[in-house]
PDB file of C-alpha atoms in Angstrom:
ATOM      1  CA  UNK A   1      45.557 -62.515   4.857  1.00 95.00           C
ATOM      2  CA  UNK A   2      46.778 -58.967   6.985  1.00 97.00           C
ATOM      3  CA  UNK A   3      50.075 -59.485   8.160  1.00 98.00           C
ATOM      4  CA  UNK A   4      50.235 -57.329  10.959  1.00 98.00           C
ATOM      5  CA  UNK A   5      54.210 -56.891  11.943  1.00 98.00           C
ATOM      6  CA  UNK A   6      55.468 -55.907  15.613  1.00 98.00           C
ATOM      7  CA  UNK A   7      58.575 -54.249  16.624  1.00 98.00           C
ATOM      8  CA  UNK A   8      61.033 -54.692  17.802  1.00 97.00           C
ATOM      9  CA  UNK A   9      60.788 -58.338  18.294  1.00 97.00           C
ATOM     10  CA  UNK A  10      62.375 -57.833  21.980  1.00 97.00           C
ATOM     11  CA  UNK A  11      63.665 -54.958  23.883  1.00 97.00           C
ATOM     12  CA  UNK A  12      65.400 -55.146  27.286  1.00 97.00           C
ATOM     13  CA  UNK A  13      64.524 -51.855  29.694  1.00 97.00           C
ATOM     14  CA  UNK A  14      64.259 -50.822  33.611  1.00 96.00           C
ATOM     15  CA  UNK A  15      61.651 -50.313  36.169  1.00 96.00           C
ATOM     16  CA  UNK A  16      59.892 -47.047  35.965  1.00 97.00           C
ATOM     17  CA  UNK A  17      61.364 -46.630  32.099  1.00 97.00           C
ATOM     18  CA  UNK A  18      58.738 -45.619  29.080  1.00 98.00           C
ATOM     19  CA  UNK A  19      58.167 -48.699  26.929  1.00 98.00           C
ATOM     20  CA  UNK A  20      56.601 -48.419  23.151  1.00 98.00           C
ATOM     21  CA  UNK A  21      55.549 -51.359  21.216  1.00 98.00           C
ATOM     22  CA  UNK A  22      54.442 -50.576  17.159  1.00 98.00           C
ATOM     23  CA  UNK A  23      52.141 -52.917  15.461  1.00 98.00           C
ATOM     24  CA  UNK A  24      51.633 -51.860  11.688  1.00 98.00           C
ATOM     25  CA  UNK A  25      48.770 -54.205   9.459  1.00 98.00           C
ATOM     26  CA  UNK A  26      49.539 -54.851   6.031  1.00 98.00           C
ATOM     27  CA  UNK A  27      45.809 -53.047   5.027  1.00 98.00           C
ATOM     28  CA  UNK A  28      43.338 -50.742   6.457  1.00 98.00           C
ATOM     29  CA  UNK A  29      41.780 -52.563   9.644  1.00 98.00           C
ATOM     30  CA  UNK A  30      40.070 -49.088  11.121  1.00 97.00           C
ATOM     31  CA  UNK A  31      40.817 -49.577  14.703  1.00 97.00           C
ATOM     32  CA  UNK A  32      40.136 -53.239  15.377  1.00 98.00           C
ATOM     33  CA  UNK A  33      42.706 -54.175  17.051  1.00 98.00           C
ATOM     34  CA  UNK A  34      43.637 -55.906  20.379  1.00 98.00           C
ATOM     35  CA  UNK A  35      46.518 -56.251  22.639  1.00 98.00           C
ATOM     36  CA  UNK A  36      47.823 -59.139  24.787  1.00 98.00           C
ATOM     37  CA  UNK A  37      49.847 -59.517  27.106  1.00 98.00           C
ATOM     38  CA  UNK A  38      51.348 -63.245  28.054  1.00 96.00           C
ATOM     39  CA  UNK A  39      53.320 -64.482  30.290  1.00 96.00           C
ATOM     40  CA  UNK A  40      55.068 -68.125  30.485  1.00 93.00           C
ATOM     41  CA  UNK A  41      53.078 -70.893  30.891  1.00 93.00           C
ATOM     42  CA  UNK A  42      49.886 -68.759  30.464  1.00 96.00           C
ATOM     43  CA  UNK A  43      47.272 -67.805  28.100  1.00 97.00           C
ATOM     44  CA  UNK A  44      47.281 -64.463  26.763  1.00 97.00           C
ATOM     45  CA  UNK A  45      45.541 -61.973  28.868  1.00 97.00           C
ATOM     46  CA  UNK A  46      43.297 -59.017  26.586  1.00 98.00           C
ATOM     47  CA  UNK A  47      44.837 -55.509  27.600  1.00 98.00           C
ATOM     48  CA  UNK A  48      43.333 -53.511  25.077  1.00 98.00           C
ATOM     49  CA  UNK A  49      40.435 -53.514  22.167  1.00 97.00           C
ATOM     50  CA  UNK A  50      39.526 -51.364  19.957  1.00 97.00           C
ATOM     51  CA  UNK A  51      42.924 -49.966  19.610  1.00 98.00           C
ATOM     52  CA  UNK A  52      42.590 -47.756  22.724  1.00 98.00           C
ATOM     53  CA  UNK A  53      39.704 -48.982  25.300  1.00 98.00           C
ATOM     54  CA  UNK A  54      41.398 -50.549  27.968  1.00 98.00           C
ATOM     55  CA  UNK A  55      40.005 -53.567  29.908  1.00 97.00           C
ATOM     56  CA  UNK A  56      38.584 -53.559  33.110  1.00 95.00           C
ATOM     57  CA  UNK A  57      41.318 -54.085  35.476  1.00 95.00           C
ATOM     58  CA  UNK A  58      44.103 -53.549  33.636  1.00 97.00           C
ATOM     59  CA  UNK A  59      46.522 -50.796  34.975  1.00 97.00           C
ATOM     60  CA  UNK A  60      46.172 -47.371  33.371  1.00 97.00           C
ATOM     61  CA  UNK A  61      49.874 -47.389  33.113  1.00 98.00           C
ATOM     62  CA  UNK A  62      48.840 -49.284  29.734  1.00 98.00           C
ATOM     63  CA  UNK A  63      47.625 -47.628  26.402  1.00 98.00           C
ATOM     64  CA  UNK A  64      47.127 -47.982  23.211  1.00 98.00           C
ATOM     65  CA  UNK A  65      46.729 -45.614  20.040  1.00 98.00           C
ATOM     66  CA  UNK A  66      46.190 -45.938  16.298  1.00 98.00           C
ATOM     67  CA  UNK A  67      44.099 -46.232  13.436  1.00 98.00           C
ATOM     68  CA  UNK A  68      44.215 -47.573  10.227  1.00 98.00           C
ATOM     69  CA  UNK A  69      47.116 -49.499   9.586  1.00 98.00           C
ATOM     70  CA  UNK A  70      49.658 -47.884  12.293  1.00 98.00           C
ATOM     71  CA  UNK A  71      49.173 -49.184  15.920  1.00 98.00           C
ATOM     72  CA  UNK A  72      51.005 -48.475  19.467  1.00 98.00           C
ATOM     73  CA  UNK A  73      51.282 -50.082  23.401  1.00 98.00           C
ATOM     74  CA  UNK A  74      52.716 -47.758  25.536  1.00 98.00           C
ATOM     75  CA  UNK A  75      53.590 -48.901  29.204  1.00 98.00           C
ATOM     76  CA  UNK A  76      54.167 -45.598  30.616  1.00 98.00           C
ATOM     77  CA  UNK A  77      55.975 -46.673  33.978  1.00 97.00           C
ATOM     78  CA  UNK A  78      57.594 -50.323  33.490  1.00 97.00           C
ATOM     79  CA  UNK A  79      56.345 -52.496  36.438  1.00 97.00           C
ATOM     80  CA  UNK A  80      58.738 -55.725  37.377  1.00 95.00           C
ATOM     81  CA  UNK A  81      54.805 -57.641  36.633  1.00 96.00           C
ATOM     82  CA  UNK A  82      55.131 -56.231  33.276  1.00 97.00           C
ATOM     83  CA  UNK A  83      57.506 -58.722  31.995  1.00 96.00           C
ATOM     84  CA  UNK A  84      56.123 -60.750  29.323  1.00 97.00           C
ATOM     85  CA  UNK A  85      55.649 -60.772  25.670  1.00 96.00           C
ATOM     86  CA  UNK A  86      52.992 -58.438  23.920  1.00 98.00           C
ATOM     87  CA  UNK A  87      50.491 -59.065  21.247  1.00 98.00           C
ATOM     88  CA  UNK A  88      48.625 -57.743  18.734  1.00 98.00           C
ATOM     89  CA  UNK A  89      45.738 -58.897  16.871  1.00 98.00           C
ATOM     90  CA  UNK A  90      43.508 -57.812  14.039  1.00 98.00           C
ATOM     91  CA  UNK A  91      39.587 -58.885  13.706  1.00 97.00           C
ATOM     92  CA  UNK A  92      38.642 -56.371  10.903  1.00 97.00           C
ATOM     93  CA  UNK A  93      39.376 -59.312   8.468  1.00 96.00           C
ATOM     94  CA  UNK A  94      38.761 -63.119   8.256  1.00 94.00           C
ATOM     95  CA  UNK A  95      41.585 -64.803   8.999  1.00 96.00           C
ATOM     96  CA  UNK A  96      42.149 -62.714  12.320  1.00 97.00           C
ATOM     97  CA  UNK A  97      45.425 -62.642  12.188  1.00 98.00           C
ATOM     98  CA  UNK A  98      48.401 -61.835  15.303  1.00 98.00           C
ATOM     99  CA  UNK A  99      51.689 -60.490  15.088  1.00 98.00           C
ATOM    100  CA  UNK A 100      54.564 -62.348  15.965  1.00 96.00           C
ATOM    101  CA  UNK A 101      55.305 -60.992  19.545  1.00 97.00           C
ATOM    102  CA  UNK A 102      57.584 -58.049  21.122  1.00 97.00           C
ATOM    103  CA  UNK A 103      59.250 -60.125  24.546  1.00 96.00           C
ATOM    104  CA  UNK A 104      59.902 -57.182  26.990  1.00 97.00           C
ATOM    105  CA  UNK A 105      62.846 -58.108  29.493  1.00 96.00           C
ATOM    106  CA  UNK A 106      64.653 -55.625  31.794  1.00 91.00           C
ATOM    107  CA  UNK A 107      67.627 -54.452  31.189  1.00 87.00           C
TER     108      UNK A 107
ATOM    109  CA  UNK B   1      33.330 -65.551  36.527  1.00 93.00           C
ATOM    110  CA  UNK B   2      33.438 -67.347  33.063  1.00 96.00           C
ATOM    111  CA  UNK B   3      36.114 -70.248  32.708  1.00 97.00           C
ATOM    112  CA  UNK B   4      37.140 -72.297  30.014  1.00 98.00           C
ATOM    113  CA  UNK B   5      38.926 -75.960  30.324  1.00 98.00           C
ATOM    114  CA  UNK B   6      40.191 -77.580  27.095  1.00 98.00           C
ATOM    115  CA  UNK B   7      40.644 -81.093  27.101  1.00 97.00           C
ATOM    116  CA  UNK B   8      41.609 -83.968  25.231  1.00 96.00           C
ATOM    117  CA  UNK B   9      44.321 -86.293  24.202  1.00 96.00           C
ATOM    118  CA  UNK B  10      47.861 -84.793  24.275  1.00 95.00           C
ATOM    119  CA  UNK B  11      49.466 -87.288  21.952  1.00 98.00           C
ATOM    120  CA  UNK B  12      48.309 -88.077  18.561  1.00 98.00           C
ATOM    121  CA  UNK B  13      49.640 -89.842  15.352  1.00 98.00           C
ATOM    122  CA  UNK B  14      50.346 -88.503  12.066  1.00 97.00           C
ATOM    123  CA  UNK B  15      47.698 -88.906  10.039  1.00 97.00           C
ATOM    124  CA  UNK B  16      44.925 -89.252  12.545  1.00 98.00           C
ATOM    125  CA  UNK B  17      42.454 -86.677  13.929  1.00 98.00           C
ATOM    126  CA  UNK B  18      43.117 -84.519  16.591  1.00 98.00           C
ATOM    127  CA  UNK B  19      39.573 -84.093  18.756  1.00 98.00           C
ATOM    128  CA  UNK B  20      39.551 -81.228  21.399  1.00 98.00           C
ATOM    129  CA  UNK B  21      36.482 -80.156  23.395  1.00 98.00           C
ATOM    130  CA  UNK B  22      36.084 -76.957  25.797  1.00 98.00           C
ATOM    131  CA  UNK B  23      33.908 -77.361  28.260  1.00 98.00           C
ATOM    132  CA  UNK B  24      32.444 -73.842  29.377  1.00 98.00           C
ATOM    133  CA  UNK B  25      31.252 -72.988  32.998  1.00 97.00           C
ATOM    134  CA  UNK B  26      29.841 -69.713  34.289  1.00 97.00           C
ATOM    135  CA  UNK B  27      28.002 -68.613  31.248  1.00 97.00           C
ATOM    136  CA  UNK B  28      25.908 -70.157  28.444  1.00 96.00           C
ATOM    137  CA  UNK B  29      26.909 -70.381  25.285  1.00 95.00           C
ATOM    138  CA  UNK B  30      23.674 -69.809  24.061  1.00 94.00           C
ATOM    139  CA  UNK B  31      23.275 -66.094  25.727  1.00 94.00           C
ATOM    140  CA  UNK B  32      25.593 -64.992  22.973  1.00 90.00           C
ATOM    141  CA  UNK B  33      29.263 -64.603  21.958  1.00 94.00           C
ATOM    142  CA  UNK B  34      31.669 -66.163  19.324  1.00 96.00           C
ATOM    143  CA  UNK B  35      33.980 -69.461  20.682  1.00 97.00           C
ATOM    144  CA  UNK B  36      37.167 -69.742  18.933  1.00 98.00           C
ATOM    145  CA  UNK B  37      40.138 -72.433  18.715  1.00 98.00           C
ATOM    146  CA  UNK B  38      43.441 -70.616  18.762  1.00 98.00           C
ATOM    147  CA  UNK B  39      46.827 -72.558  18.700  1.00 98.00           C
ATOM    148  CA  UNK B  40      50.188 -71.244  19.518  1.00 98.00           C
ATOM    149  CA  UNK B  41      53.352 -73.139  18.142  1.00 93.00           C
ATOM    150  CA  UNK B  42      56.936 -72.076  17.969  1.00 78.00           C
ATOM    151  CA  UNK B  43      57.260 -71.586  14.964  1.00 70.00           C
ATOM    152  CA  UNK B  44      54.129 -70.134  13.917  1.00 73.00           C
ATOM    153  CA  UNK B  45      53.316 -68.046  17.167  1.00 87.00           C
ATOM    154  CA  UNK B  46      49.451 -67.307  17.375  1.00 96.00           C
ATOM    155  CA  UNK B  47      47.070 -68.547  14.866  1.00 97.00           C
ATOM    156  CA  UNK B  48      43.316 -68.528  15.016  1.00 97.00           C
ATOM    157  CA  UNK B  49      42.119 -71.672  13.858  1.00 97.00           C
ATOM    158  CA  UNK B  50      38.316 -71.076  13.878  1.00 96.00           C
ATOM    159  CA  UNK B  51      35.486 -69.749  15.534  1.00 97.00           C
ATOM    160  CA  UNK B  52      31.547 -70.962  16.172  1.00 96.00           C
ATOM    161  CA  UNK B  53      28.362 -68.951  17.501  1.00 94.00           C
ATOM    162  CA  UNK B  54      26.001 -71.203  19.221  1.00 86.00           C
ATOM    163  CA  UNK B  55      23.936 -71.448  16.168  1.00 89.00           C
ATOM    164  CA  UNK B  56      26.429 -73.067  14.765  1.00 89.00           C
ATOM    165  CA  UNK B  57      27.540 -70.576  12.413  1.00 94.00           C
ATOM    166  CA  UNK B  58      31.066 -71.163  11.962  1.00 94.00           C
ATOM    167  CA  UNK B  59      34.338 -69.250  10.358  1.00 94.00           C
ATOM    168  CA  UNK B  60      37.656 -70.767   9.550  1.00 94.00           C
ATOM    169  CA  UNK B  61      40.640 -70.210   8.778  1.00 95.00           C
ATOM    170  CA  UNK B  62      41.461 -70.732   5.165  1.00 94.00           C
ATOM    171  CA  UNK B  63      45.165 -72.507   6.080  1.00 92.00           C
ATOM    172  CA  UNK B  64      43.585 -75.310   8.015  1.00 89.00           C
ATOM    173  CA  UNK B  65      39.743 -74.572   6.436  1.00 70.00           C
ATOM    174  CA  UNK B  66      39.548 -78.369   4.857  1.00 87.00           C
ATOM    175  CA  UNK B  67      40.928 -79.890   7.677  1.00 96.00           C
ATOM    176  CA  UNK B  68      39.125 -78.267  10.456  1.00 96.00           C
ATOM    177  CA  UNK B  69      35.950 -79.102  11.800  1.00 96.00           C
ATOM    178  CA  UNK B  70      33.922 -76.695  15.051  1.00 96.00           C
ATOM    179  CA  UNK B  71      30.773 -78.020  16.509  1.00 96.00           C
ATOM    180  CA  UNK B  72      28.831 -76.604  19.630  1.00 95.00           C
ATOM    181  CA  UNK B  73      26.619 -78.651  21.739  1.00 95.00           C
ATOM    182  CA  UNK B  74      24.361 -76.127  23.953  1.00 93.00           C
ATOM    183  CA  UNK B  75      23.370 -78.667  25.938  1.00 95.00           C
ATOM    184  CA  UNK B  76      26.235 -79.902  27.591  1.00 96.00           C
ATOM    185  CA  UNK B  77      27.467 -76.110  27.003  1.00 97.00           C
ATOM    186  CA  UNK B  78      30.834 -76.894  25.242  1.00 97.00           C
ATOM    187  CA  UNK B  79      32.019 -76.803  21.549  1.00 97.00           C
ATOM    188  CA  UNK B  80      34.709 -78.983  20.073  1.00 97.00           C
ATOM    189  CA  UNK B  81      37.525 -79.231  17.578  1.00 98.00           C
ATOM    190  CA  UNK B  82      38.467 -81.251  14.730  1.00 98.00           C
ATOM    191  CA  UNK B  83      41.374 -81.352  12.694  1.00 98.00           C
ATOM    192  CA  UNK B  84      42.622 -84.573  10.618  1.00 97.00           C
ATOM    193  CA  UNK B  85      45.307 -85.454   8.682  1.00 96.00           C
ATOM    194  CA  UNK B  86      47.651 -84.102  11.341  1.00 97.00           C
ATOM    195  CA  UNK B  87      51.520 -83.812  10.520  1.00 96.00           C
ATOM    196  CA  UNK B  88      54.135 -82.587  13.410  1.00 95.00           C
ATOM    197  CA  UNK B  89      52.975 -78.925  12.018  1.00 93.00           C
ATOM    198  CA  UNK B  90      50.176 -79.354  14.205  1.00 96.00           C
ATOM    199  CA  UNK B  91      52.107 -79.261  17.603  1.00 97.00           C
ATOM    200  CA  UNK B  92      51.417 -76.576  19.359  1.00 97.00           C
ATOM    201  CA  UNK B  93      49.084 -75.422  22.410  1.00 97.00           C
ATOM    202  CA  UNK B  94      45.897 -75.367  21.566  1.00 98.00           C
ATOM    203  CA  UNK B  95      43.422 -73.450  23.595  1.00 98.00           C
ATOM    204  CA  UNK B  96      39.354 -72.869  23.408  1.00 98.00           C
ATOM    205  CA  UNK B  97      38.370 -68.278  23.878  1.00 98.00           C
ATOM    206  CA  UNK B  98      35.533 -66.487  24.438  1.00 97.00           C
ATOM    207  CA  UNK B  99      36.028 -64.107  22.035  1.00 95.00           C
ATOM    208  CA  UNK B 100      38.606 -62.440  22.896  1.00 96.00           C
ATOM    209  CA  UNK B 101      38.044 -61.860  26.787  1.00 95.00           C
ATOM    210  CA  UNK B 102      37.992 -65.088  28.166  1.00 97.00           C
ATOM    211  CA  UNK B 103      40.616 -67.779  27.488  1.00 98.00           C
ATOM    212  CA  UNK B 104      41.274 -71.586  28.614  1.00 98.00           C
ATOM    213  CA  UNK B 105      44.933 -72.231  30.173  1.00 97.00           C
ATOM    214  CA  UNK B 106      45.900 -74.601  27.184  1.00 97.00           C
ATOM    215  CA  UNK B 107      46.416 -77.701  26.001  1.00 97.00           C
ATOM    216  CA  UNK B 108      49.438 -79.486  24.302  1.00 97.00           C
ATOM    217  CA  UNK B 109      48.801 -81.508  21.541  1.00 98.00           C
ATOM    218  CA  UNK B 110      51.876 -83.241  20.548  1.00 97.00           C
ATOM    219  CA  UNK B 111      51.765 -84.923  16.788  1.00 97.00           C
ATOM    220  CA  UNK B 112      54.378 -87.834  17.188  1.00 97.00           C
ATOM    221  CA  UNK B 113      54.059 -91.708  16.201  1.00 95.00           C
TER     222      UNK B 113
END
C-alpha cells in the first residue's frame, strides 16, 4: 500500500495568516491526488483533485501543488470557516489510500 | 443535485455481518461513475473499503478484501455493503461516495454484543 504522510498533524494559527499543509506518498502517484476538507460531524468535502484543479465552489483562497511524491494545501488568507481538519488522498494505486489528517485550529 | 443516504443497522454483534445500503437520488448509477464504501474510525482515520461501477465491476481493499462484499442494484438505484465476521475493529462511520465528489453524511456502525 502508499502511505501517504501529512504534516504537521495540527497547527494552531490566526485569521488572515498563510497556512501550508505537506502531504508526501511513500511512491510515485503522478499527480493524483485529492484534498478534503472536514469538519465535525460531517463528511469530508473534495477541495482539490488532481493535485491542483480546484472544485467548483470552493474559495480560491485554496490551492494545491505537487507532483510525484511531494504534495501541498495552501490557504492563503485563513477564514474563521476554515477550521477543520484537512485530507489527502491518493487514487494512482489500489488501495486508495488517505493520510492521517492535519486539524487546523486558531491560535 | 446528487445525494447519497446510507442506511442500516447501527448496532451489530461480533461475529455477525454488518449490511449497509446507499440509496442514491438525483442521478443514475447506471449513467456512469465508481460508488465506494469509505469508513472513518479513530484509530484508523480514513480507509476506503471498496468501490463498484454499475456493471458490477468491483475493487477492494486487500485489508478487508475476504470479508467484504459490494453489490449494485440499478434498479432500485442503490449499491450495498457487506462485511462479516465483524470484531469492535469495525466501529467506525461508515459512509457510501460518488467517487470522490459526492458523499453521504454517515453512518455509525457500532460492533458491541
Amino acid at each position: 500500500d502508499i502511505q501517504m504522510t501529512q504534516s504537521p498533524s495540527s497547527l494552531s494559527a490566526s485569521v488572515g495568516d498563510r497556512v501550508t499543509i505537506t502531504c508526501q506518498a511513500s511512491q510515485d502517484i503522478s499527480n493524483y491526488l485529492n484534498w478534503y476538507q472536514q469538519k465535525p460531524g460531517k463528511a469530508p468535502n473534495l477541495l482539490i483533485g488532481d493535485a491542483s484543479n480546484l472544485e467548483t465552489g470552493v474559495p480560491p483562497r485554496f490551492s494545491g501543488s505537487g507532483y510525484g511524491t511531494d504534495f501541498s494545501l495552501t490557504i492563503s488568507s485563513l477564514q474563521p470557516e476554515d477550521i477543520a481538519t484537512y485530507y489527502c488522498q491518493q487514487y494512482n494505486n489500489l488501495p486508495q489510500t488517505f493520510g492521517q489528517g492535519t486539524k487546523v485550529e486558531f491560535k | 443535485q446528487v445525494q447519497l443516504q446510507e442506511w442500516g443497522p447501527g448496532l451489530v454483534k461480533p461475529s455477525e455481518t454488518l449490511s449497509l445500503t446507499c440509496t442514491v437520488s438525483g442521478y443514475s448509477i447506471s449513467s456512469g461513475y465508481y460508488w465506494a464504501w469509505v469508513r472513518q474510525s479513530p484509530g484508523k482515520g480514513l480507509e476506503w473499503i471498496g468501490s463498484i461501477y454499475y456493471t458490477g465491476t468491483t475493487f477492494h481493499n486487500p485489508s478487508l478484501q475476504s470479508r467484504v462484499t459490494v453489490t449494485v442494484d440499478t434498479s432500485k438505484n442503490q449499491f450495498s455493503l457487506r462485511v462479516k465476521s465483524v470484531s469492535a475493529a469495525d466501529t467506525a462511520i461508515y459512509y457510501c461516495v460518488r467517487q470522490w465528489h459526492h458523499w453521504g453524511q454517515g453512518t455509525l456502525v457500532t460492533v458491541s454484543s
